[in-house]
XYZ file of C-alpha atoms in Angstrom:
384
model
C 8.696 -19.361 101.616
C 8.671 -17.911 98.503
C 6.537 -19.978 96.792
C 3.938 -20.278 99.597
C 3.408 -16.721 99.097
C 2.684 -16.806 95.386
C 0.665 -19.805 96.140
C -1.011 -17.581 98.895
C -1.354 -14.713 96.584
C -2.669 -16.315 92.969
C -4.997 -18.358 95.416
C -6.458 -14.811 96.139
C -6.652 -13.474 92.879
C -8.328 -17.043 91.794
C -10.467 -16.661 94.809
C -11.932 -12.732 93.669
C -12.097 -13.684 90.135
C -14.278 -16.664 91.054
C -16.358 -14.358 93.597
C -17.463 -12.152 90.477
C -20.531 -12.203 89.076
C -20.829 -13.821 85.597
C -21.680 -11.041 83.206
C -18.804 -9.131 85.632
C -16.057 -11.823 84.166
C -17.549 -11.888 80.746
C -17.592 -8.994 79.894
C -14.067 -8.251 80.952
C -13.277 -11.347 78.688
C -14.725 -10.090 75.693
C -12.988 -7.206 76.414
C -9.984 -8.690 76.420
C -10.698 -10.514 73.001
C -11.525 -6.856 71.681
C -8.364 -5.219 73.252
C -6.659 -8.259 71.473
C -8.137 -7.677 67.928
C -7.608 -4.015 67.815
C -3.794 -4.638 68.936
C -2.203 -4.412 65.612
C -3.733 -0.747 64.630
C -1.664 2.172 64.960
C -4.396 4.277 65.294
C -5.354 2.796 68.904
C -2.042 4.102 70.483
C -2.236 7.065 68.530
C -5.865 7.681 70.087
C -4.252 6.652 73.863
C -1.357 9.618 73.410
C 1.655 6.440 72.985
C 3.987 8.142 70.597
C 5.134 5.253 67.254
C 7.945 5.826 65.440
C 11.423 6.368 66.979
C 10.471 6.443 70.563
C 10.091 3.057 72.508
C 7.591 2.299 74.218
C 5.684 -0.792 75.925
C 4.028 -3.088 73.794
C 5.084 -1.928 70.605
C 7.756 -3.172 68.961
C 10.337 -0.923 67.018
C 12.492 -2.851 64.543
C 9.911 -5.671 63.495
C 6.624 -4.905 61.846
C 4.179 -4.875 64.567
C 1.395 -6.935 62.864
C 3.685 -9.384 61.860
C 5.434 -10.225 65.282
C 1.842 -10.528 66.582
C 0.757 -12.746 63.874
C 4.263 -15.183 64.852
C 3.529 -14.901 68.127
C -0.091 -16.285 67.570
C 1.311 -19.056 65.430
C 3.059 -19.916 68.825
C 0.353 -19.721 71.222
C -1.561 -22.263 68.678
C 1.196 -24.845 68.453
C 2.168 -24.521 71.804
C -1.924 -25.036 73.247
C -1.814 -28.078 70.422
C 1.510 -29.429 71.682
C -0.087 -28.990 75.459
C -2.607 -31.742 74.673
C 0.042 -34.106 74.480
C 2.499 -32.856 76.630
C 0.551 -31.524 78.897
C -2.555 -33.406 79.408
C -1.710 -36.723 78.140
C 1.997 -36.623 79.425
C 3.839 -37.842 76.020
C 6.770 -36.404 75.706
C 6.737 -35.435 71.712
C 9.880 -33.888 70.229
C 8.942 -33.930 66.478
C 5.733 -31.768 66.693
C 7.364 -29.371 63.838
C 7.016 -32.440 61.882
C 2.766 -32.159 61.624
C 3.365 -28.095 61.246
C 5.111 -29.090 58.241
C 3.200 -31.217 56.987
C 0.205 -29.194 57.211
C 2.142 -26.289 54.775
C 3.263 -28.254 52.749
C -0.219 -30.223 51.958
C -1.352 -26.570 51.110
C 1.690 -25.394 49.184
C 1.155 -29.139 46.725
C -2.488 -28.509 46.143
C -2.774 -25.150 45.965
C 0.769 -23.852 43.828
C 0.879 -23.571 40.393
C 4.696 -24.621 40.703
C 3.850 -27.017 42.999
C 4.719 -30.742 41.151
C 0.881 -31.543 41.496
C -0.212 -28.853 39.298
C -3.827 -29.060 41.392
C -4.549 -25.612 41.827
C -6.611 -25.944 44.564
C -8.500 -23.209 46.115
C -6.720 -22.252 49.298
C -9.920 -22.662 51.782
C -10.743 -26.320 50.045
C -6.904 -27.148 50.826
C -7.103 -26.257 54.205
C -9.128 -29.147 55.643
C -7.102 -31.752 53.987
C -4.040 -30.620 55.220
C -6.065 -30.999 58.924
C -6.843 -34.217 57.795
C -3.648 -35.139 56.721
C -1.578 -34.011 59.705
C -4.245 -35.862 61.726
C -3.726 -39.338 59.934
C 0.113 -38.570 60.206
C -0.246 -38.348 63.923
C -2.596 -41.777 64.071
C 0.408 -43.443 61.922
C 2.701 -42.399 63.794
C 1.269 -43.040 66.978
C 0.031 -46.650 66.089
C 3.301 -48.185 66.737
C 5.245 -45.828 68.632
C 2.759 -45.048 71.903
C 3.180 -47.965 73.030
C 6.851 -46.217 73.980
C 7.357 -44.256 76.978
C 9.161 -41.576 77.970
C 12.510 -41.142 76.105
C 11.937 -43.622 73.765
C 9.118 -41.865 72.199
C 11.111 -38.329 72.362
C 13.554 -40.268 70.429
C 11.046 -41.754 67.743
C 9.266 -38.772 67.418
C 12.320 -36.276 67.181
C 13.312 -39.297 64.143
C 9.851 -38.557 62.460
C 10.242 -34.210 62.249
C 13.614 -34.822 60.861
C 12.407 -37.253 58.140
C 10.042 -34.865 56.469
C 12.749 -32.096 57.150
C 15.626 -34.269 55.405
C 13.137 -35.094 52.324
C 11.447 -31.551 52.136
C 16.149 -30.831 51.734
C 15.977 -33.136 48.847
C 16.445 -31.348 45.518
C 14.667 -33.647 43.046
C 11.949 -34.901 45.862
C 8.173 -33.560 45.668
C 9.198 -30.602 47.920
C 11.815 -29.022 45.527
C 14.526 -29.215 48.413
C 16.104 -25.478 48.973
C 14.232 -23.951 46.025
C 11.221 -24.633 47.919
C 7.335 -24.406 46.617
C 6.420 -20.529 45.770
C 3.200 -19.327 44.262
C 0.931 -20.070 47.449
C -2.142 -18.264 46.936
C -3.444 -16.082 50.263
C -6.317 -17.095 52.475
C -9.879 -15.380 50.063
C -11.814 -12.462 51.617
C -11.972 -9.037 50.376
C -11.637 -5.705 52.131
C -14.723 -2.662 52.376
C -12.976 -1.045 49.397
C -13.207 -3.655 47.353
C -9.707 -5.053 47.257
C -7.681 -8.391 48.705
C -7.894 -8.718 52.071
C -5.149 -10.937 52.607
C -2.126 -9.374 50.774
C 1.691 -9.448 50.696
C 2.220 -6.028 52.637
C -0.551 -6.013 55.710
C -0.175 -8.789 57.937
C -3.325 -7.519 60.001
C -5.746 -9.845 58.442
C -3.405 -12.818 58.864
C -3.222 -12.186 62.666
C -7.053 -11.762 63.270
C -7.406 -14.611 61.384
C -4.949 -16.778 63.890
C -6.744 -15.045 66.711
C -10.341 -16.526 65.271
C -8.387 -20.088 65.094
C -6.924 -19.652 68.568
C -10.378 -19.206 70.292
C -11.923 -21.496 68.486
C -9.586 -24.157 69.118
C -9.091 -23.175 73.204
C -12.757 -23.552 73.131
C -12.881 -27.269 72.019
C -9.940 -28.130 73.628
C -10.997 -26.355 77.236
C -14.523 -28.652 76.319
C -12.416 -31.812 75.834
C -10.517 -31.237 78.858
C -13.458 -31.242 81.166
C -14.833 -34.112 79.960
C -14.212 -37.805 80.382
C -11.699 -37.486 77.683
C -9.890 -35.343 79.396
C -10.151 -36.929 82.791
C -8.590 -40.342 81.179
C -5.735 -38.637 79.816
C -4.734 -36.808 83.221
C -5.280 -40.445 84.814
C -2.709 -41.566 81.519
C -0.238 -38.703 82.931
C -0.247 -39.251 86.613
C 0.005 -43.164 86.475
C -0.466 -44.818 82.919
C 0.018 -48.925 84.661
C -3.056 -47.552 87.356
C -5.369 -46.081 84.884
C -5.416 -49.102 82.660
C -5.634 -51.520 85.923
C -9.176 -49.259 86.580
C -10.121 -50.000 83.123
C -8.728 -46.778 81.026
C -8.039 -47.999 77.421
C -4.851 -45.987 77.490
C -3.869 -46.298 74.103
C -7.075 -45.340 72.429
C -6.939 -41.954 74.450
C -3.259 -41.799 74.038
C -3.895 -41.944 70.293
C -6.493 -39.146 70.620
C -4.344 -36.655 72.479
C -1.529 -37.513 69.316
C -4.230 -36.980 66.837
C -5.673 -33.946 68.102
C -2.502 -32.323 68.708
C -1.109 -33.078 64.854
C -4.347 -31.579 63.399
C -3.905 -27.927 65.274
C -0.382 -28.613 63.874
C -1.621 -28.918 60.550
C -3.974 -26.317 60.465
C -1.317 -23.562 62.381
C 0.874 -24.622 59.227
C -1.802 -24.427 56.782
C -2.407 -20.771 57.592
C 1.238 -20.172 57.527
C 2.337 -20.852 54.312
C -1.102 -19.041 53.119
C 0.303 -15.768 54.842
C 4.771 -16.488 53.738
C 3.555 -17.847 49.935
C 6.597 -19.445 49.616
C 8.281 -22.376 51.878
C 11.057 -24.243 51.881
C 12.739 -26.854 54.490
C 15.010 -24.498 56.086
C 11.562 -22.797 57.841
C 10.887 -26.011 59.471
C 14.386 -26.915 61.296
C 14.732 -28.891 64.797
C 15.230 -25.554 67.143
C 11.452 -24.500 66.323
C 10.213 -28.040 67.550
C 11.922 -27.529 71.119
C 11.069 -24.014 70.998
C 7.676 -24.892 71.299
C 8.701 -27.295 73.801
C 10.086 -25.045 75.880
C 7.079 -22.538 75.615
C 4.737 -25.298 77.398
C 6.999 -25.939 79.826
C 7.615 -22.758 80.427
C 4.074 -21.680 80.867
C 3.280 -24.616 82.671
C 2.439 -28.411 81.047
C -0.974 -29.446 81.333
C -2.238 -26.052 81.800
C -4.484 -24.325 78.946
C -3.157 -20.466 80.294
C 0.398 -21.622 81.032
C 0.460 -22.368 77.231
C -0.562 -19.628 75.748
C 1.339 -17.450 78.117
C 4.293 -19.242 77.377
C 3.778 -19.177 73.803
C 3.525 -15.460 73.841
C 6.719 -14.944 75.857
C 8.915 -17.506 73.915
C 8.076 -15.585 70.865
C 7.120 -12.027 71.265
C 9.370 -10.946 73.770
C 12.607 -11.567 71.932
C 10.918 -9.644 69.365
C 10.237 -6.567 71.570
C 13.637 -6.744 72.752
C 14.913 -6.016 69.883
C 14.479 -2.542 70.620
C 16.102 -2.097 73.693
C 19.663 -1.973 71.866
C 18.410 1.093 70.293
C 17.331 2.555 73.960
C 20.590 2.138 75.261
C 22.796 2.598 72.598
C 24.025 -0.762 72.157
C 24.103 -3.095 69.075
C 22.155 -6.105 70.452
C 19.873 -8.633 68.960
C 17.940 -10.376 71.565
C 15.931 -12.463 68.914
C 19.171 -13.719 67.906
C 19.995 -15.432 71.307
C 16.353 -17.132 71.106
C 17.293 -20.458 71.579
C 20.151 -19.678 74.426
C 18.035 -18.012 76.574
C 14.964 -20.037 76.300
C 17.218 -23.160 76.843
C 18.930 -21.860 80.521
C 15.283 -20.644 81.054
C 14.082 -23.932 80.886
C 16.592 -25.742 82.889
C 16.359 -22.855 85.837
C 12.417 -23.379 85.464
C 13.278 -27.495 85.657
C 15.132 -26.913 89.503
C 12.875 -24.376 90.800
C 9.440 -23.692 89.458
C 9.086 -27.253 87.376
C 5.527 -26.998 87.456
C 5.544 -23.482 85.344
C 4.806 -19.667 85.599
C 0.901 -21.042 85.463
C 0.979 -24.600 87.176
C -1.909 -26.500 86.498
C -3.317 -27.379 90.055
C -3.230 -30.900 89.656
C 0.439 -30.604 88.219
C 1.107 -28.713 91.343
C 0.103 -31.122 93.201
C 2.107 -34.154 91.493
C 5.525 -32.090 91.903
C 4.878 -31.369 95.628
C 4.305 -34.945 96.192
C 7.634 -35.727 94.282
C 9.631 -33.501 96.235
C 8.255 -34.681 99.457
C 9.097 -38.463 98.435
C 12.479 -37.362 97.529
C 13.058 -35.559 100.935
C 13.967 -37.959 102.992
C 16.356 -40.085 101.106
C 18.198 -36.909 100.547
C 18.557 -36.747 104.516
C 19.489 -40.348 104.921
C 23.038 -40.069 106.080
C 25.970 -42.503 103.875
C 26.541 -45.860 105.558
């Protein structure tokens, strides 16, 4: 009953968003993307009257650096709307997506470091595109061999792949440097008005408008790749893989695609991250992070471009904002520190009820309520 009604009522609100005219809904987009940019800046809820310091309020968060919670969070929406593409779209189930983040940092950190062990030197910006290019390849060597898996099998393969590169990166006398890690990464170029870096040490502003620029740009090619015949073969891939290639599909090309494309925005969300940290090791690239993104599509809802980013948010900022409510009430509690917990009975309670998502993707919708209708009446069959 319950769920008929949200059905009832999101059909509504789809319905009178749809009814708008078009320079109606774009301009309350854009200002949406300007409310987003102007986020991090004290001075906006100084201007609206919100008082910053030790009161608590919404939004703002109290014991982490503002700016730098948003910019974590956005490195979250972008590797959980890369990680969508495969989950979600293409239905793969990939456990070891961590595995192209890293690889993506740690390109930059080799080329790029003076203490690296390749001595390269690279210009930041001219390592970027190789560390694309190299999570990319990754994801086509990978997925050469292994897509031909299904299901758990592939979990299992890929979940072995993340923890390769995390057990070398460990290694002590490997390229990586093990637990000392690769310091020295130089910052993303630009300077300010006054002159001066923009991208520094102490302001993670820049960082986050620069992960905001990434995250449109990359929900705009994917939201273009989804609506096209791409797109269309890998929801046919997801719904029934043996039917699709019986209609003529070449499933594994576009099953290598979705792998692909999902590595590179893997590679370039870890590219920009060890521009902004400077320093990594293999301790910032552990298992929990991989199913923490997991968790953030399903949570949102698989196969759904909104559901991913919204779940992305939540998985990461929230904690984060919670963080403050000890203070409130006068309690010592961490809720960043109970990250995983949470987020794991989340997921399972979101697995009996609301499979589909907080943002279902209409078609996913669909799939689940045909599942549960199947699965009706053998539950009502009485024992012989």
């Amino acid at each position: 009953m319950t769920a008929t009604v949200d059905k009832k009522r999101t059909s509504v609100l789809k319905g009178r968003w749809a009814a708008m005219p078009k320079p109606v809904r774009m301009t309350a987009l854009a200002a949406l993307v300007v409310l987003l940019y102007i986020l991090p800046n004290k001075w906006f809820y100084e201007y609206l009257g919100f008082p910053i310091g030790s009161e608590y309020f919404a939004l703002y968060t109290t014991r982490s650096d503002f700016a730098g919670v948003l910019f974590d969070t956005a490195v979250f929406v972008l590797l959980a709307v890369g990680l969508n593409v495969v989950v979600g779209f293409a239905g793969l189930l990939d456990l070891g997506y961590f595995g192209f983040y890293a690889l993506g940092a740690y390109t930059v950190a080799l080329l790029t470091s003076p203490e690296s062990r390749f001595g390269t030197n690279w210009p930041w910006l001219a390592a970027v595109p190789i560390a694309v290019m190299v999570a990319m390849v990754s994801g086509v060597i990978l997925g050469g061999p292994t897509l031909r898996l299904r299901g758990d099998y592939l979990a299992i393969v890929t979940l072995g792949f993340a923890e390769m590169i995390r057990l070398y990166a460990a290694r002590q006398d490997g390229l990586l440097q093990g637990q000392r890690g690769i310091p020295a990464i130089p910052h993303p170029p630009g300077k300010g008005s006054d002159g001066k870096a923009l991208f520094g040490v102490v302001d993670a502003r820049p960082y986050y408008w620069l992960m905001l620029t990434l995250i449109l740009v990359v929900l705009l090619l994917i939201r273009n790749l989804a609506n096209s015949r791409v797109g269309r073969a890998w929801v046919a891939i997801r719904e029934d893989e043996d039917a699709a290639e019986i209609m003529g599909v070449p499933t594994f090309k576009y099953k290598l695609w979705a792998f692909a494309i999902g590595a590179a925005v893997a590679g370039l969300t870890g590219a920009v991250f060890a521009g902004k940290q400077t320093f990594i090791n293999s301790d910032q690239f552990v298992l929990e992070s991989s199913i923490l993104v997991l968790a953030a599509v399903i949570l949102g809802g698989a196969g759904n471009i909104k559901g991913a980013i919204l779940g992305g948010a939540i998985t990461w900022y929230l904690p984060e904002w919670l963080r403050g409510v000890g203070d409130l009430i006068g309690v010592n509690f961490d809720a960043a520190e109970y990250r995983i917990l949470v987020f794991g009975l989340v997921v399972i309670v979101m697995m009996i009820f609301r499979p589909q998502g907080m943002v279902p993707n209409r078609r996913r919708a669909a799939e689940f309520a045909d599942r549960r209708k199947e699965a009706v009446p053998q539950e009502t069959v009485p024992n012989e």
